[in-house]
Coordinates of C-alpha atoms in Angstrom, one line a residue:
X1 CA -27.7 -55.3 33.0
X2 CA -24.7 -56.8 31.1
X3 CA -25.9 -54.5 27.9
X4 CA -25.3 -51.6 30.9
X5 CA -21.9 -53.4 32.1
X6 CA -20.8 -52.2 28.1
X7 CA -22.4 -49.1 27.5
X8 CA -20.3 -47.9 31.3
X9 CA -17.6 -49.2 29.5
X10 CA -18.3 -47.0 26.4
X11 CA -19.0 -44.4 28.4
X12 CA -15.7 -44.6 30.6
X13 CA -13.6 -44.6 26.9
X14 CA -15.3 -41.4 25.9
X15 CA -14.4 -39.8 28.8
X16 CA -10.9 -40.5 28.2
X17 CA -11.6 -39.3 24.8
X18 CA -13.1 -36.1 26.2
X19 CA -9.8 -35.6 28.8
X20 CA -7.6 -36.3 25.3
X21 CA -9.2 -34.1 23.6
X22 CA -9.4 -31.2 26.7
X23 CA -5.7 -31.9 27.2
X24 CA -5.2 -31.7 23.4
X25 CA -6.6 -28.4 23.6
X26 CA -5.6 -26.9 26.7
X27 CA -1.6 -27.6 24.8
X28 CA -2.5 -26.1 22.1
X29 CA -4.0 -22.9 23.6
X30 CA -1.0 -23.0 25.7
X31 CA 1.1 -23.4 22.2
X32 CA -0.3 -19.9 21.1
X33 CA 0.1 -18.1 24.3
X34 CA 3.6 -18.9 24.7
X35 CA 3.8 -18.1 21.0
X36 CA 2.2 -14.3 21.2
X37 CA 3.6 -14.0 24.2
X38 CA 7.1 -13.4 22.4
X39 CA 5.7 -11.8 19.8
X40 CA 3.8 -9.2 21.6
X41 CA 6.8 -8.2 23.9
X42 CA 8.9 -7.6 20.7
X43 CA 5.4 -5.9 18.7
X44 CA 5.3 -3.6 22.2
X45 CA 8.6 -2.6 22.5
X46 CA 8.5 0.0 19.6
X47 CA 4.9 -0.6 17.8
X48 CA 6.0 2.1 15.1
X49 CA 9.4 0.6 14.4
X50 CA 7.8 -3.3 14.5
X51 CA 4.7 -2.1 12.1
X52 CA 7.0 0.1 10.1
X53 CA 8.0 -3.5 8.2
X54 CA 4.7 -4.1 5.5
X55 CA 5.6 -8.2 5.9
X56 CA 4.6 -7.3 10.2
X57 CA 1.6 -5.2 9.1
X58 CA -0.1 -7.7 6.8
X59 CA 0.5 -10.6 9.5
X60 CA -0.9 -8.5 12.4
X61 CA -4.2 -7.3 10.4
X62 CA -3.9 -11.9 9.2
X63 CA -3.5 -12.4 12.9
X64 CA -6.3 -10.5 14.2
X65 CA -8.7 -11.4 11.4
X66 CA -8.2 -15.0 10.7
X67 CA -6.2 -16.7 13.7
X68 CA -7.8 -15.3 16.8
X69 CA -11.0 -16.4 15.5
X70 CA -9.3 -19.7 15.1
X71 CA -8.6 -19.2 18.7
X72 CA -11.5 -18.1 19.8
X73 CA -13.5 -21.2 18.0
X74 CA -10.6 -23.3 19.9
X75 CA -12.0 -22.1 23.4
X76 CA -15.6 -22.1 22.6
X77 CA -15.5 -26.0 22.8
X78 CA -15.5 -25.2 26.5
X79 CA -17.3 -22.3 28.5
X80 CA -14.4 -19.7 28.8
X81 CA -16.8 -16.8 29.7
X82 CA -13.5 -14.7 30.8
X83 CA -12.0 -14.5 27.5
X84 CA -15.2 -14.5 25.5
X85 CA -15.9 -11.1 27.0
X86 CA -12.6 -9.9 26.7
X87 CA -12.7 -10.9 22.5
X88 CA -16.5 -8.9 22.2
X89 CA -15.0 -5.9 23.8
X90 CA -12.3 -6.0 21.6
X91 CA -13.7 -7.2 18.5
X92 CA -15.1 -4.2 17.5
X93 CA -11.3 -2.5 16.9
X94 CA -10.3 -6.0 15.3
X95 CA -9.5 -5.8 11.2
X96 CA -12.3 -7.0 9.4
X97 CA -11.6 -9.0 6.2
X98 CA -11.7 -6.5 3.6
X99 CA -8.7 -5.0 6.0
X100 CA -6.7 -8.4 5.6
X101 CA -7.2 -8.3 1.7
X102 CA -6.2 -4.7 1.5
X103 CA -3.0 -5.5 3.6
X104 CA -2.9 -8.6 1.3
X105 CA -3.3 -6.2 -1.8
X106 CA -0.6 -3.6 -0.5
X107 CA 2.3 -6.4 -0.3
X108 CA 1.9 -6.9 -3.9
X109 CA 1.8 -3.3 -4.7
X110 CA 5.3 -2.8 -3.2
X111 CA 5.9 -5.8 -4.8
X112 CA 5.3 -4.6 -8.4
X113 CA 6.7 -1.1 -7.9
X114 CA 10.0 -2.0 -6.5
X115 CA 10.4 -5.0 -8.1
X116 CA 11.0 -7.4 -5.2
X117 CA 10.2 -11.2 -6.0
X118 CA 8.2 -13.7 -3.5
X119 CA 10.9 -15.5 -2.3
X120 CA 12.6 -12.4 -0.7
X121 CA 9.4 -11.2 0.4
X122 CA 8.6 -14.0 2.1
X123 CA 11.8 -13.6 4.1
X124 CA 11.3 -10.1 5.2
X125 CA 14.3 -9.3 3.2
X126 CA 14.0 -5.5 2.0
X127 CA 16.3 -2.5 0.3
X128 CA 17.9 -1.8 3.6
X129 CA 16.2 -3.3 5.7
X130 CA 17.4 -6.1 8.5
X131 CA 14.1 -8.1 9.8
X132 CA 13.3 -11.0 11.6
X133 CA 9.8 -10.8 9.3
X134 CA 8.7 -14.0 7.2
X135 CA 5.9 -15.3 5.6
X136 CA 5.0 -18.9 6.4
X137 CA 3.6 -21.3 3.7
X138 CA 0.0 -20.7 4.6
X139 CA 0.5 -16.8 4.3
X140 CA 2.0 -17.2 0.7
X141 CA -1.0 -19.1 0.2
X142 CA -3.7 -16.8 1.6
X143 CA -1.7 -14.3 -0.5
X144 CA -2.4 -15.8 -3.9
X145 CA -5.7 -17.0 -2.7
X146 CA -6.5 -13.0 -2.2
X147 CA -5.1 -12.4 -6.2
X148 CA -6.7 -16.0 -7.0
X149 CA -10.5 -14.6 -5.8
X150 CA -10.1 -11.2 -7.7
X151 CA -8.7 -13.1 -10.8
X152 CA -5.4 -11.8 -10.4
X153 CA -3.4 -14.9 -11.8
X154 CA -0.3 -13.1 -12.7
X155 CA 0.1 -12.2 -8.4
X156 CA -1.8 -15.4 -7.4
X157 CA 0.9 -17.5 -9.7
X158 CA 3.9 -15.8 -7.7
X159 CA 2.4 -16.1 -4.4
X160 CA 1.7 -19.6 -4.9
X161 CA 4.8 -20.9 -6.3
X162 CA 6.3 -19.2 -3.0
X163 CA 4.1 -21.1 -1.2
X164 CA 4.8 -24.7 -3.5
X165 CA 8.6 -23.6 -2.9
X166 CA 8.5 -23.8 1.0
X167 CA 6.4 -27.0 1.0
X168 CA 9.3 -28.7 -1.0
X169 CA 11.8 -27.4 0.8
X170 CA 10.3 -29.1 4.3
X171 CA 8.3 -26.3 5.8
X172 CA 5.4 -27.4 7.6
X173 CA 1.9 -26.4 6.9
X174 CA -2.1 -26.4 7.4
X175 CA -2.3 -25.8 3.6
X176 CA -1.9 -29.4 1.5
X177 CA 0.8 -29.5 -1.3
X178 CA -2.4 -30.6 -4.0
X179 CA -4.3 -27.4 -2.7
X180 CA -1.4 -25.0 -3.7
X181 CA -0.6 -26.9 -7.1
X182 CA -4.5 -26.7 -7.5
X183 CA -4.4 -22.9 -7.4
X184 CA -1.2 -22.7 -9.2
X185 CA -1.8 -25.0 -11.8
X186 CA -5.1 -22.9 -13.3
X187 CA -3.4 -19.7 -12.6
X188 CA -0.6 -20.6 -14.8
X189 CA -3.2 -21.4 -17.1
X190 CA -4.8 -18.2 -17.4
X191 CA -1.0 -16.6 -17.9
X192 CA -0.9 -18.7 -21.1
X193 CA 1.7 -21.2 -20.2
X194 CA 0.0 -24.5 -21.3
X195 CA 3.3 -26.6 -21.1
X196 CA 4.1 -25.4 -17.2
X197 CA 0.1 -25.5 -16.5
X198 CA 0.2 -28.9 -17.8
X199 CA 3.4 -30.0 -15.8
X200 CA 2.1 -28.9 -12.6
X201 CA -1.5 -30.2 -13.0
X202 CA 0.2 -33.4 -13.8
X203 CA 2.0 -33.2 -10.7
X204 CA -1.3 -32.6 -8.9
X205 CA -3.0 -36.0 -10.5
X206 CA 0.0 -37.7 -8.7
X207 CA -0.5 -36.6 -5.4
X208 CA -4.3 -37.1 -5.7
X209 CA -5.2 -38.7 -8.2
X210 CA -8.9 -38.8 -7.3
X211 CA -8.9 -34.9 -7.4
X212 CA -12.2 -33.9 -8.8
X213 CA -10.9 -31.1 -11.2
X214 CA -7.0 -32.4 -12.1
X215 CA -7.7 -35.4 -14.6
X216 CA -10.3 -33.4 -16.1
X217 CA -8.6 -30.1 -16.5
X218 CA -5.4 -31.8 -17.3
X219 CA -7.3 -33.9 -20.7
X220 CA -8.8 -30.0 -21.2
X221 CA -5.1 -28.5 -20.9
X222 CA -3.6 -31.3 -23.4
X223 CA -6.1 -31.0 -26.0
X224 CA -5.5 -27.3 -25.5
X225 CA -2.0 -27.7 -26.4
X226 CA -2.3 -30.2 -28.9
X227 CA -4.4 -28.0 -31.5
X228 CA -2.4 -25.1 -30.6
X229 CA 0.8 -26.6 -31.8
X230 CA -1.0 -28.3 -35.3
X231 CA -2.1 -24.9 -35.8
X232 CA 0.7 -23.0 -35.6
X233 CA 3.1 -26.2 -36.7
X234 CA 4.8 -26.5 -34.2
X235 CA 6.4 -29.1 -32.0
X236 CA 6.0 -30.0 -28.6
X237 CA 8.6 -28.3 -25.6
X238 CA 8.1 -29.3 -22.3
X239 CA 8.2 -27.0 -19.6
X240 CA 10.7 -24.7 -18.3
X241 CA 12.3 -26.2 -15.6
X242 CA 13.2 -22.5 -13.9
X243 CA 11.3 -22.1 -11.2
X244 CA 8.6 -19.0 -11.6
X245 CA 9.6 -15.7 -10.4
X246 CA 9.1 -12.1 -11.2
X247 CA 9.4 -11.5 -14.6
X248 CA 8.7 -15.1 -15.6
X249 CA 5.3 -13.4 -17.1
X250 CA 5.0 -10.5 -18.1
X251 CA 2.7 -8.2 -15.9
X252 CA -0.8 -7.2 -17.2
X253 CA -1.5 -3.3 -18.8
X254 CA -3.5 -1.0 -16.4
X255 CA -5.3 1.6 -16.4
X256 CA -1.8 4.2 -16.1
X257 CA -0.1 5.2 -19.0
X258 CA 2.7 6.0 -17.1
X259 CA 3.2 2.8 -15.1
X260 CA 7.1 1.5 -15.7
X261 CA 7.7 5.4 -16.2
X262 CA 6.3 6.1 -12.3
X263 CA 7.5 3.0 -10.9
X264 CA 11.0 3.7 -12.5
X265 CA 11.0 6.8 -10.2
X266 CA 10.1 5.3 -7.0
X267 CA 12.9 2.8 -6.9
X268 CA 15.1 6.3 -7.8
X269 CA 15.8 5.2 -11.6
X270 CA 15.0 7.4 -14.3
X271 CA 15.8 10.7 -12.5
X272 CA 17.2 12.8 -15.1
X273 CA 18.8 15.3 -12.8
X274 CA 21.5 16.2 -15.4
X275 CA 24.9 17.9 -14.2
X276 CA 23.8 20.6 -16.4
X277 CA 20.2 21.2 -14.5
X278 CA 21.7 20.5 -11.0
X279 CA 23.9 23.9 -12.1
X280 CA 20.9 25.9 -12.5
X281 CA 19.5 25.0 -9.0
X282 CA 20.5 26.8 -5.8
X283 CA 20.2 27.0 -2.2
X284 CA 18.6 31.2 -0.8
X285 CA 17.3 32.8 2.3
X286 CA 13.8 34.0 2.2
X287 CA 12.4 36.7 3.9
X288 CA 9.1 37.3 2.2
X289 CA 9.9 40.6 0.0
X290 CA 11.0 41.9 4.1
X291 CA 7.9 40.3 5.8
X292 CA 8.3 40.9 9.7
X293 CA 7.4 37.7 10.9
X294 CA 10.5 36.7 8.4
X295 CA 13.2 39.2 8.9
X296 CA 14.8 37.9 12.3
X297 CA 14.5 33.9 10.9
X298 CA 14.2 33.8 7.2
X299 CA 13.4 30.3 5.4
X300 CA 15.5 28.7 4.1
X301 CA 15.1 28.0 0.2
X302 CA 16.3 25.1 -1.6
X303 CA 15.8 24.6 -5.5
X304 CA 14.7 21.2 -6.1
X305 CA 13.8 21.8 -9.8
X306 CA 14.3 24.1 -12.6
X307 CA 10.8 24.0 -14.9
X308 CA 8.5 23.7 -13.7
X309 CA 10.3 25.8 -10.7
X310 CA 10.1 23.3 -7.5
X311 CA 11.1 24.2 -4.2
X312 CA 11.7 22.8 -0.8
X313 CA 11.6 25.0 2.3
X314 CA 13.8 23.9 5.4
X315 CA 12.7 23.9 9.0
X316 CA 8.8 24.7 7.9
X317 CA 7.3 22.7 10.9
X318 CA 8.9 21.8 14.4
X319 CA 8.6 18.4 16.2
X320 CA 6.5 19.9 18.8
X321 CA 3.8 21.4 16.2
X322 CA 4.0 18.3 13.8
X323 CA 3.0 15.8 16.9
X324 CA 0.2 18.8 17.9
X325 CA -1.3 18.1 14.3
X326 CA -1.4 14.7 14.4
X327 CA -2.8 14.5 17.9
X328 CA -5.6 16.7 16.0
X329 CA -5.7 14.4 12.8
X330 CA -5.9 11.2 14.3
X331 CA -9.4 10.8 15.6
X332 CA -11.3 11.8 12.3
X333 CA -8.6 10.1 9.9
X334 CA -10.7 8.4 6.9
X335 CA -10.0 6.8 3.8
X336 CA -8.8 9.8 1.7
X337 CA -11.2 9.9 -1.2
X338 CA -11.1 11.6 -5.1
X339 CA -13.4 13.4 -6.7
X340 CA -15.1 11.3 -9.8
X341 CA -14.6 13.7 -13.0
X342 CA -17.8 12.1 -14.6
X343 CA -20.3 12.8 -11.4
X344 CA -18.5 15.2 -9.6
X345 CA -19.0 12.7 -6.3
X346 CA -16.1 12.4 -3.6
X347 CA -15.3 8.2 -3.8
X348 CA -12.5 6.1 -2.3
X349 CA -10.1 4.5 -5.1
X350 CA -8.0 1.6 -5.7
X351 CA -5.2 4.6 -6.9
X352 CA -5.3 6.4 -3.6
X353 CA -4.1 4.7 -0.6
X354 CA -4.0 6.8 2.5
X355 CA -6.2 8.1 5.0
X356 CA -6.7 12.1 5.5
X357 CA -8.4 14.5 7.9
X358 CA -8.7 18.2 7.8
X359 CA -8.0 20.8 9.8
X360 CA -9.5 24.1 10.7
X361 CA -7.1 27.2 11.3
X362 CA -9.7 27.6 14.3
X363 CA -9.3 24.7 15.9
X364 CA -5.8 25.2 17.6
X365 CA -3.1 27.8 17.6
X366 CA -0.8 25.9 15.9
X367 CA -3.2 25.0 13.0
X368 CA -3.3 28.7 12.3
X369 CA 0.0 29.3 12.7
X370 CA 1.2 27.1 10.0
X371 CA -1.5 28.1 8.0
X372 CA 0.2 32.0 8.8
X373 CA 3.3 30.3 8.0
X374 CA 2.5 29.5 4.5
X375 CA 1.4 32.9 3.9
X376 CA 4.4 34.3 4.6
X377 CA 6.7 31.9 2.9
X378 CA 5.0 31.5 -0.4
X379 CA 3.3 35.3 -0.5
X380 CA 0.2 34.1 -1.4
X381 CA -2.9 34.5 0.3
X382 CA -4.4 31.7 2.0
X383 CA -7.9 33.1 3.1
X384 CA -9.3 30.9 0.0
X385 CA -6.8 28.3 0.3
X386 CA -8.6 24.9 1.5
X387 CA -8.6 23.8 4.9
X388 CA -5.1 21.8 5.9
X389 CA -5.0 18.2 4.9
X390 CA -3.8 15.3 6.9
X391 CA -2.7 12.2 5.1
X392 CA -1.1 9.4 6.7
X393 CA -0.1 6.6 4.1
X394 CA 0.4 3.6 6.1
X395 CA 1.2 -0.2 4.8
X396 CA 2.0 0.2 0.7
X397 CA 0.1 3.8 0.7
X398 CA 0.2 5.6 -2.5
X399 CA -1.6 8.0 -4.6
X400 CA -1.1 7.2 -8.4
X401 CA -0.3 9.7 -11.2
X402 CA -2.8 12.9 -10.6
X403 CA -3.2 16.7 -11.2
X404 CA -4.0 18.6 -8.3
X405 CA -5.7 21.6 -10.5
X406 CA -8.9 21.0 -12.5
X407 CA -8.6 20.4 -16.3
X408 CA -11.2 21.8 -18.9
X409 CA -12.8 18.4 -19.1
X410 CA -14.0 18.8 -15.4
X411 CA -15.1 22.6 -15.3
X412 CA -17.3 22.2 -12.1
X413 CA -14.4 20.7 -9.6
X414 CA -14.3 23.2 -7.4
X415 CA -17.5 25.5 -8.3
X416 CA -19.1 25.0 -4.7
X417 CA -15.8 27.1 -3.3
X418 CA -16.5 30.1 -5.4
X419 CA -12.5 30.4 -5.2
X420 CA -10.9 29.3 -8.6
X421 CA -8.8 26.4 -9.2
X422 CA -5.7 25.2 -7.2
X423 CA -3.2 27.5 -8.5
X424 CA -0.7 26.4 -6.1
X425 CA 0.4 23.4 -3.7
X426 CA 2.1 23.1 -0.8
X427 CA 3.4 19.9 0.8
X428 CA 4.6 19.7 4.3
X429 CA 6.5 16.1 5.0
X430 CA 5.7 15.3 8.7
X431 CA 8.1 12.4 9.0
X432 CA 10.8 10.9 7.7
X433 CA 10.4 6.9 5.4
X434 CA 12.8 4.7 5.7
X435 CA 12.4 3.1 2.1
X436 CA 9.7 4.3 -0.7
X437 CA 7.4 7.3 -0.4
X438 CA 8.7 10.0 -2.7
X439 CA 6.7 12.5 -4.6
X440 CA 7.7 11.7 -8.4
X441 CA 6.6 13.9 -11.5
X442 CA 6.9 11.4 -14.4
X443 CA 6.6 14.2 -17.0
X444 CA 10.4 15.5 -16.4
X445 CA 11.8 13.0 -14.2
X446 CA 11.9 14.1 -10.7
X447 CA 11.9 12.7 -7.4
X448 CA 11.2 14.1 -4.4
X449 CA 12.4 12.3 -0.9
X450 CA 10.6 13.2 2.0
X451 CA 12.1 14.7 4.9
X452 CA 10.2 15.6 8.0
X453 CA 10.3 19.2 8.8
X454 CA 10.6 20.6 5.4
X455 CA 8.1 21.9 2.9
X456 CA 7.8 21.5 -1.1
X457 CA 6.4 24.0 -3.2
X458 CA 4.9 24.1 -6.8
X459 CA 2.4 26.4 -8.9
X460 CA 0.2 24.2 -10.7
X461 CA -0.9 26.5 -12.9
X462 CA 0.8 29.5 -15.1
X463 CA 0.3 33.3 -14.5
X464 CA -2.5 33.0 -17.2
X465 CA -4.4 30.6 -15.0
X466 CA -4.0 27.5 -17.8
X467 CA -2.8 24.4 -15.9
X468 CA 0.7 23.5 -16.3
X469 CA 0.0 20.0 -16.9
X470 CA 3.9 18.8 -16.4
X471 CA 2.9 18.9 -13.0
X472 CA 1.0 15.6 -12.7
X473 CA 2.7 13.9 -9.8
X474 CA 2.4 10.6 -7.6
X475 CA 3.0 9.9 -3.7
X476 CA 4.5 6.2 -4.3
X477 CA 4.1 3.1 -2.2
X478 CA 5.6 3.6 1.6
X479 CA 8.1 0.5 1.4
X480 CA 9.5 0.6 5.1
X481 CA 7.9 3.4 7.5
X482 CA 4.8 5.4 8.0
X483 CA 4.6 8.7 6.0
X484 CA 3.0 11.5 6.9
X485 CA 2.0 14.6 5.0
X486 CA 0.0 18.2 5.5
X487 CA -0.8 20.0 2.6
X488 CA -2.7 23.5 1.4
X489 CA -4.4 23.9 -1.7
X490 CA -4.1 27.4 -2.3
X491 CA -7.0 28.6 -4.7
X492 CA -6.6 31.1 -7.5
X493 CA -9.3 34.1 -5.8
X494 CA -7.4 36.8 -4.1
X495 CA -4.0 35.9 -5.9
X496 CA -4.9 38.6 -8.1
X497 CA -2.0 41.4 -7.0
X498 CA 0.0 39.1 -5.5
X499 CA 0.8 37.1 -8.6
X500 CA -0.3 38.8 -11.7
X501 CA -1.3 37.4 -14.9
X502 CA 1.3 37.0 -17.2
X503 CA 1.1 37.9 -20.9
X504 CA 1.4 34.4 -23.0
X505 CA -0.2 31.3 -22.0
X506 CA 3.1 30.2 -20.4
X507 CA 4.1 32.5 -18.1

């Protein structure tokens, strides 16, 4: 009985261990809702404006993967049958974790293309742009944890020295200071920096010296060093003492020959829009060569190039008909896809961001009006045109360097439409972007800014039907906004009287 006495007495201790840890809980729980709470009310009050910011984007798709399973876990310790119901309902609309990774993926885009380091990131601070936005410690470290996994150490070492530079400066954290320098220290490594990789690692061994990798990695890293320096007789420098930023390293080569060129563009440097060209370029009225539908309302016509001749047409597409089409888009938006020029087969790519739909000139009035529209503006026919395209390009959306016609090395691209290839294009900007999201043709330098209602123009191929290849062009990174764009591919069959074949190649 006095064994019984105790075990009571045990038993009465982890009870108030169990009301600890319930009250422990219930805190916390109430912690988050207080915490969403504030950040839902300012999220609701103008979703587009709130999501418009990338750094708010990437947290909500971190927030709905990652933390509310956190949550969830949290609650689970005790039956909660209410809001276990609620999260399954849900669930099925949450981001999954390829979606965080993406979002993860698209910060570093922007970062790359508009050359904006961590540190400025991390503080929401944008061209332009005034934002309450920041990245916490632990995001900076899921960041280069996303470039760490896909071996990514040029990203993964920006990200994480982010992430080392709010731990010193006090900012709490789940993350440990020895997991960060971990990550940083063999990222650094694979950039080449032995002295820095070494510093850092040495670092780690301090804070942990029991570390299971550190001691050995940092003998590796030393010896490293050591036969690297007798071979090339040199002496030992210890590490820069700068902190790590962009442009520390120098970023890898990709797959686009036209990279800096491109990038260049999209930040608005490198235009060469010289005085003398901007002479040659002029503002018109179009009626169509006295089309009826024209005659009362012409278009009007502004030159945005001179060769290749671009144009962009004001007031193409009203509010009213722009929120009709993406009323229609919305449902059936997917990941835009390309075609692959070895198989032929439509596939999603890391160079095309967006998501598209297409529409039928039968499915609504206005569908086929704006298809009429386009008709009558350009004076082409449209009857073998493609179907109206959709794109939205959300959080870092992009579509790299591209030709929209086919070139000889892909002959069958558009053989299953029996209409030729894309002889002409015409873009239709459907909203405004507050930062980022021109069309840029890196050949000659140009850069186009969207602005909703209006319409750009371009033949992508000359009279002779070879493809004018200057007119590779790129939709780069949305910064700050949400762009969206309708476009017709308008095919080379039944062109034949309305724009003749000229007589050299170049026409």
């Amino acid at each position: 009985m006095t064994d019984l006495i105790y075990t009571e007495k045990e038993l009465v201790q982890s009870l108030k261990e169990y009301i600890k840890a319930e009250e422990s809980k219930l805190a916390a729980v109430k912690s988050w809702a207080n915490k969403l709470d504030v950040l839902t009310r300012v999220s609701t009050s103008d979703p587009e404006g709130y999501l418009a910011h990338p750094v708010n984007a990437y947290k909500l798709m971190k927030r709905l993967n990652t933390e509310w399973s956190e949550l969830e876990s949290l609650v689970l310790q005790d039956p909660s049958d209410g809001f276990i119901s609620n999260m399954s309902v849900h669930r099925q609309y949450f981001p999954d974790e390829e979606d965080e990774k993406g979002a993860a993926k698209a910060l570093m885009r922007l970062q790359d293309t508009y050359q904006l380091d961590s540190e400025s990131f991390s503080k929401g601070k944008l061209p332009g742009v005034h934002s309450s936005a920041f990245l916490t410690v632990d995001d900076c470290y899921d960041m280069g944890k996303t470039a760490y996994n896909d071996a990514d150490y040029y990203h993964a070492v920006l990200w994480m020295q982010q992430s080392l530079r709010q731990l010193d400066a006090g900012e709490e954290a789940v993350v440990s200071k020895a997991d960060v320098l971990d990550y940083l220290s063999y990222s650094v490594y694979q950039m080449g920096d032995l002295p820095r990789a070494i510093e850092l690692t040495r670092r780690l061994v301090a804070i942990d010296p029991s570390h299971q990798r550190a001691g050995g990695n940092l003998r590796y890293f030393e010896r490293l060093l050591s036969k690297q320096l007798i071979e090339l007789k040199q002496v030992y420098q210890p590490a820069s003492e700068e902190p790590i930023q962009l442009g520390t390293y120098a970023r890898p080569k990709d797959h686009l020959p036209e990279r800096e060129t491109y990038e260049a563009l999209c930040r608005g440097e490198g235009v060469k829009m010289t005085n003398a060209r901007r002479s040659r370029l002029f503002c018109r009225y179009r009626d169509g060569n006295r089309n009826p539908r024209l005659l009362l309302k012409p278009v009007k016509e502004e030159d945005e190039w001179d060769s290749p001749h671009i144009v962009r047409y004001l007031d193409v597409l009203s509010h009213e008909e722009i929120e009709k089409i993406k009323e229609l888009a919305k449902p059936r938006l997917a990941r835009a896809t390309v075609r692959d020029p070895k198989t032929g087969v439509l596939t999603t790519a890391n160079y095309r961001v967006s998501k598209s739909a297409w529409l039928e000139g039968e499915e609504d009035p206005v569908i086929a009006r704006v298809n009429q529209r386009i008709e009558d503006i350009t004076g082409l026919t449209v009857e073998t045109a493609e179907l109206l395209q959709v794109a939205n390009y959300g959080v870092g959306g992009q579509y790299e360097p591209h030709y929209d016609f086919s070139r000889k090395d892909e002959p069958d691209a558009f053989k299953r439409l029996g209409t030729g290839n894309r002889v002409a294009t015409f873009l239709n900007y459907m909203s405004d972007v507050e930062a980022g999201g021109a069309t840029v043709f890196p050949d000659f330098g140009a850069a186009i800014w969207p602005r909703k209602g209006t319409a750009v123009f371009w033949y992508n191929l000359f009279k002779s039907g070879e493809g004018d290849y200057r007119t590779r062009h790129a939709a780069c990174p949305v910064l700050v906004g949400s762009k969206w764009v309708s476009n017709k591919w308008i095919h080379e069959r039944g062109q034949e009287f309305l724009r003749p074949c000229g007589l050299t190649e170049v026409d």
